[in-house]
Amino acid sequence: MGTAISLDLADDLPAAEMAGLAEDVFAWLREVDARFSTYRADSEVCRVDRGELPLSGAGADLRDVLARCADLWQATDGFFDAYATGRLDPSGYVKGWSVQVASDRLLAAGAANHCLNAGGDVRVRGRSSTGRPWRIGVRHPWDAMSTCLVLTGTDLAVATSGVYERGHHVLDPRRGVPARGLRSVTVVGPDLGLADAYATAAVAMGPAGIGWLDGLPGHQHAVVTDDARLLHSTALPLAG
């Protein structure tokens, strides 16, 4: 996925079982990377984009992801657009979705206490090995060694979209130019795929994304603007 991925399993399980659970998670994420990558010429996404593979012949996961992307296009008034770059690229949903699936599988397998972090998109459940709720740092958009916020909770999906690592890579799909105005957007909710897509859409909206996030039910957010203002929901689960 072009990013660092870490897994913290906090249950008191046999070492061999923990190793097997971890291997299952990373095998799934490697599979997602192979099938959904926009950089691998042989991935399903690239083959569908080039017209070599009809969508009807693609895997069920890809068909489901593209259906959800279509729903998100409607829900965000077109600001989440898997075709914003002119080619098929569902990455703004796929990373969060794949981590959510991995977390769901861990929970079903009896690993109720875990933290899975894929490049700042984080799914936590239960408690850390200290017995306390998980703490999730949100990277400072101008200082990679610092955080601008720390969140805490026992069942959180936290997705951050920003321009501090890859530049202004999120496009305003209406104008076809890089979106500006928001340096970093973090969305917190129950599902990481949705949180990931909503964060991407808000960045694409620019400053108007702040008001849109304010009206998003069931989610909280934090925004850092290009002029260094930090704004966040009153219900954001901030660490004390």
Short mmCIF file of C-alpha atoms in Angstrom, two decimals:
data_model
loop_
_atom_site.label_atom_id
_atom_site.label_comp_id
_atom_site.label_asym_id
_atom_site.label_seq_id
_atom_site.Cartn_x
_atom_site.Cartn_y
_atom_site.Cartn_z
CA MET A 1 0.00 0.00 0.00
CA GLY A 2 3.02 2.25 -0.08
CA THR A 3 2.82 2.94 3.65
CA ALA A 4 3.95 1.54 6.99
CA ILE A 5 1.46 -0.80 8.69
CA SER A 6 1.63 -1.83 12.34
CA LEU A 7 -0.45 -4.21 14.42
CA ASP A 8 -0.66 -4.35 18.21
CA LEU A 9 -2.44 -7.41 19.62
CA ALA A 10 -3.19 -6.90 23.31
CA ASP A 11 -5.03 -10.13 24.19
CA ASP A 12 -3.48 -12.76 26.44
CA LEU A 13 -3.35 -15.48 23.80
CA PRO A 14 -0.72 -18.17 23.05
CA ALA A 15 2.22 -16.87 21.07
CA ALA A 16 1.57 -19.22 18.15
CA GLU A 17 -2.04 -18.06 17.92
CA MET A 18 -0.98 -14.41 18.03
CA ALA A 19 1.55 -15.03 15.26
CA GLY A 20 -1.09 -16.74 13.13
CA LEU A 21 -3.53 -13.86 13.61
CA ALA A 22 -0.86 -11.34 12.64
CA GLU A 23 0.10 -13.32 9.54
CA ASP A 24 -3.55 -13.49 8.48
CA VAL A 25 -3.84 -9.69 8.77
CA PHE A 26 -0.73 -8.98 6.72
CA ALA A 27 -1.60 -11.63 4.15
CA TRP A 28 -4.97 -9.94 3.66
CA LEU A 29 -3.40 -6.50 3.29
CA ARG A 30 -0.86 -7.85 0.78
CA GLU A 31 -3.74 -9.38 -1.17
CA VAL A 32 -5.57 -6.04 -1.20
CA ASP A 33 -2.44 -4.30 -2.40
CA ALA A 34 -2.03 -6.79 -5.25
CA ARG A 35 -5.67 -6.53 -6.35
CA PHE A 36 -6.41 -2.83 -5.80
CA SER A 37 -3.08 -1.14 -6.54
CA THR A 38 -3.14 1.66 -9.11
CA TYR A 39 0.61 1.11 -9.66
CA ARG A 40 0.67 -2.61 -10.50
CA ALA A 41 -0.21 -3.18 -14.13
CA ASP A 42 -1.65 -6.62 -13.37
CA SER A 43 -3.97 -5.53 -10.53
CA GLU A 44 -7.71 -5.90 -10.96
CA VAL A 45 -8.16 -2.13 -10.66
CA CYS A 46 -5.70 -1.40 -13.48
CA ARG A 47 -7.10 -4.14 -15.69
CA VAL A 48 -10.66 -2.84 -15.22
CA ASP A 49 -9.47 0.71 -15.83
CA ARG A 50 -7.83 -0.28 -19.13
CA GLY A 51 -10.94 -2.20 -20.21
CA GLU A 52 -9.11 -5.53 -20.22
CA LEU A 53 -11.28 -6.96 -17.45
CA PRO A 54 -15.04 -6.37 -17.48
CA LEU A 55 -16.42 -5.39 -14.10
CA SER A 56 -18.68 -8.44 -14.24
CA GLY A 57 -15.54 -10.59 -14.35
CA ALA A 58 -13.84 -8.86 -11.43
CA GLY A 59 -13.83 -10.24 -7.90
CA ALA A 60 -16.72 -9.68 -5.53
CA ASP A 61 -14.60 -7.39 -3.34
CA LEU A 62 -13.85 -5.00 -6.20
CA ARG A 63 -17.46 -4.92 -7.31
CA ASP A 64 -18.55 -4.19 -3.76
CA VAL A 65 -15.92 -1.47 -3.30
CA LEU A 66 -16.93 0.28 -6.52
CA ALA A 67 -20.60 0.11 -5.50
CA ARG A 68 -19.71 1.76 -2.20
CA CYS A 69 -17.64 4.38 -4.03
CA ALA A 70 -20.70 5.18 -6.16
CA ASP A 71 -22.78 5.59 -2.99
CA LEU A 72 -20.09 7.85 -1.52
CA TRP A 73 -20.05 9.96 -4.69
CA GLN A 74 -23.74 10.66 -4.11
CA ALA A 75 -23.38 11.17 -0.35
CA THR A 76 -20.57 13.74 -0.81
CA ASP A 77 -22.18 15.60 -3.72
CA GLY A 78 -19.47 14.30 -6.03
CA PHE A 79 -16.47 15.34 -3.93
CA PHE A 80 -15.51 11.73 -3.29
CA ASP A 81 -14.88 10.55 -6.83
CA ALA A 82 -13.03 7.34 -7.69
CA TYR A 83 -12.48 8.82 -11.17
CA ALA A 84 -11.31 12.28 -10.05
CA THR A 85 -7.90 11.77 -11.67
CA GLY A 86 -9.43 10.65 -14.97
CA ARG A 87 -8.77 6.99 -14.25
CA LEU A 88 -10.14 4.46 -11.79
CA ASP A 89 -8.62 5.03 -8.36
CA PRO A 90 -10.68 3.90 -5.34
CA SER A 91 -7.71 4.32 -2.98
CA GLY A 92 -9.50 6.96 -0.89
CA TYR A 93 -11.83 4.22 0.32
CA VAL A 94 -9.82 1.03 -0.10
CA LYS A 95 -7.17 1.55 2.58
CA GLY A 96 -9.67 2.27 5.33
CA TRP A 97 -11.98 -0.49 4.12
CA SER A 98 -9.22 -3.10 4.08
CA VAL A 99 -8.11 -2.21 7.62
CA GLN A 100 -11.71 -2.32 8.81
CA VAL A 101 -12.11 -5.81 7.30
CA ALA A 102 -8.90 -6.94 8.99
CA SER A 103 -10.08 -5.59 12.34
CA ASP A 104 -13.47 -7.27 11.95
CA ARG A 105 -11.72 -10.56 11.26
CA LEU A 106 -9.53 -10.18 14.35
CA LEU A 107 -12.59 -9.53 16.48
CA ALA A 108 -14.36 -12.59 15.06
CA ALA A 109 -11.26 -14.68 15.79
CA GLY A 110 -11.27 -13.71 19.47
CA ALA A 111 -8.71 -10.89 19.39
CA ALA A 112 -11.00 -8.28 20.93
CA ASN A 113 -8.18 -5.94 21.97
CA HIS A 114 -6.08 -4.63 19.12
CA CYS A 115 -4.80 -1.59 17.24
CA LEU A 116 -4.16 -1.70 13.49
CA ASN A 117 -2.52 1.36 11.96
CA ALA A 118 -2.02 1.77 8.21
CA GLY A 119 -0.26 5.04 7.55
CA GLY A 120 -2.36 7.03 10.00
CA ASP A 121 -5.65 5.26 9.32
CA VAL A 122 -6.24 3.51 12.63
CA ARG A 123 -8.79 1.00 13.94
CA VAL A 124 -8.73 0.30 17.66
CA ARG A 125 -10.86 -2.08 19.71
CA GLY A 126 -10.90 -2.94 23.38
CA ARG A 127 -7.94 -1.87 25.47
CA SER A 128 -4.19 -1.74 25.18
CA SER A 129 -1.86 -4.10 27.06
CA THR A 130 -1.84 -1.58 29.93
CA GLY A 131 -5.56 -2.14 30.44
CA ARG A 132 -6.30 1.43 29.46
CA PRO A 133 -8.15 2.71 26.38
CA TRP A 134 -6.01 3.13 23.29
CA ARG A 135 -4.36 6.49 22.60
CA ILE A 136 -4.14 7.59 18.96
CA GLY A 137 -1.88 10.46 18.01
CA VAL A 138 -2.82 12.66 15.05
CA ARG A 139 0.30 13.81 13.25
CA HIS A 140 1.15 17.50 13.29
CA PRO A 141 0.84 18.61 9.65
CA TRP A 142 4.05 20.66 9.75
CA ASP A 143 6.16 18.59 12.16
CA ALA A 144 6.41 14.86 11.51
CA MET A 145 7.83 14.27 14.98
CA SER A 146 4.90 15.87 16.81
CA THR A 147 1.18 15.38 17.28
CA CYS A 148 -1.47 18.07 17.11
CA LEU A 149 -4.07 15.98 18.94
CA VAL A 150 -4.26 12.74 20.90
CA LEU A 151 -7.50 10.75 20.84
CA THR A 152 -8.55 7.95 23.16
CA GLY A 153 -11.14 5.21 23.07
CA THR A 154 -11.98 1.50 23.03
CA ASP A 155 -13.81 1.29 19.70
CA LEU A 156 -12.71 3.93 17.21
CA ALA A 157 -12.02 4.23 13.50
CA VAL A 158 -9.71 7.20 12.90
CA ALA A 159 -8.81 8.29 9.36
CA THR A 160 -6.63 11.24 8.40
CA SER A 161 -6.23 12.74 4.95
CA GLY A 162 -3.67 15.45 4.44
CA VAL A 163 -1.30 17.11 2.03
CA TYR A 164 1.80 17.13 4.23
CA GLU A 165 3.48 14.01 2.78
CA ARG A 166 2.40 13.80 -0.88
CA GLY A 167 1.67 17.47 -1.48
CA HIS A 168 -1.69 18.61 -2.81
CA HIS A 169 -2.58 15.20 -4.26
CA VAL A 170 -6.33 15.35 -3.53
CA LEU A 171 -8.17 16.85 -6.48
CA ASP A 172 -11.23 19.06 -6.44
CA PRO A 173 -13.21 16.91 -8.93
CA ARG A 174 -15.35 19.84 -10.04
CA ARG A 175 -12.44 21.98 -11.15
CA GLY A 176 -9.90 19.25 -11.84
CA VAL A 177 -7.19 21.00 -9.82
CA PRO A 178 -5.52 20.18 -6.48
CA ALA A 179 -7.76 21.11 -3.55
CA ARG A 180 -6.49 23.80 -1.20
CA GLY A 181 -7.53 25.31 2.10
CA LEU A 182 -7.30 22.29 4.41
CA ARG A 183 -3.91 20.97 5.43
CA SER A 184 -5.22 17.96 7.36
CA VAL A 185 -8.62 16.36 8.04
CA THR A 186 -9.21 13.64 10.62
CA VAL A 187 -12.56 11.86 10.81
CA VAL A 188 -13.59 9.57 13.67
CA GLY A 189 -16.47 7.13 13.38
CA PRO A 190 -17.50 3.47 13.60
CA ASP A 191 -16.27 2.33 10.17
CA LEU A 192 -12.79 3.09 8.83
CA GLY A 193 -13.70 2.82 5.15
CA LEU A 194 -16.34 5.53 5.53
CA ALA A 195 -14.11 7.67 7.75
CA ASP A 196 -11.31 7.44 5.16
CA ALA A 197 -13.62 8.45 2.32
CA TYR A 198 -15.20 11.29 4.30
CA ALA A 199 -11.77 12.69 5.20
CA THR A 200 -10.72 12.59 1.54
CA ALA A 201 -13.97 14.26 0.44
CA ALA A 202 -13.58 17.05 3.00
CA VAL A 203 -10.05 17.82 1.80
CA ALA A 204 -11.39 17.94 -1.77
CA MET A 205 -14.06 20.45 -0.69
CA GLY A 206 -11.53 22.86 0.75
CA PRO A 207 -12.78 25.25 3.48
CA ALA A 208 -16.38 24.32 2.68
CA GLY A 209 -15.54 20.86 3.97
CA ILE A 210 -15.55 22.15 7.56
CA GLY A 211 -19.26 22.96 7.48
CA TRP A 212 -20.00 19.70 5.68
CA LEU A 213 -18.22 17.73 8.40
CA ASP A 214 -20.17 19.61 11.09
CA GLY A 215 -23.37 18.16 9.65
CA LEU A 216 -22.10 14.59 9.23
CA PRO A 217 -24.11 12.36 11.61
CA GLY A 218 -22.36 9.79 13.76
CA HIS A 219 -18.88 11.18 13.15
CA GLN A 220 -16.49 13.64 14.76
CA HIS A 221 -13.64 15.49 13.11
CA ALA A 222 -10.55 17.64 13.49
CA VAL A 223 -9.30 20.00 10.78
CA VAL A 224 -6.07 21.93 10.38
CA THR A 225 -6.37 24.69 7.79
CA ASP A 226 -3.64 25.91 5.47
CA ASP A 227 -3.31 28.99 7.68
CA ALA A 228 -2.69 26.79 10.77
CA ARG A 229 -6.07 26.98 12.50
CA LEU A 230 -7.12 23.86 14.42
CA LEU A 231 -10.86 23.22 14.54
CA HIS A 232 -12.60 20.16 15.94
CA SER A 233 -15.94 18.70 16.99
CA THR A 234 -16.94 19.32 20.57
CA ALA A 235 -17.55 15.57 20.99
CA LEU A 236 -14.14 14.54 19.66
CA PRO A 237 -12.73 11.91 22.07
CA LEU A 238 -9.65 13.82 23.17
CA ALA A 239 -7.22 12.28 25.64
CA GLY A 240 -7.12 14.02 28.98
#
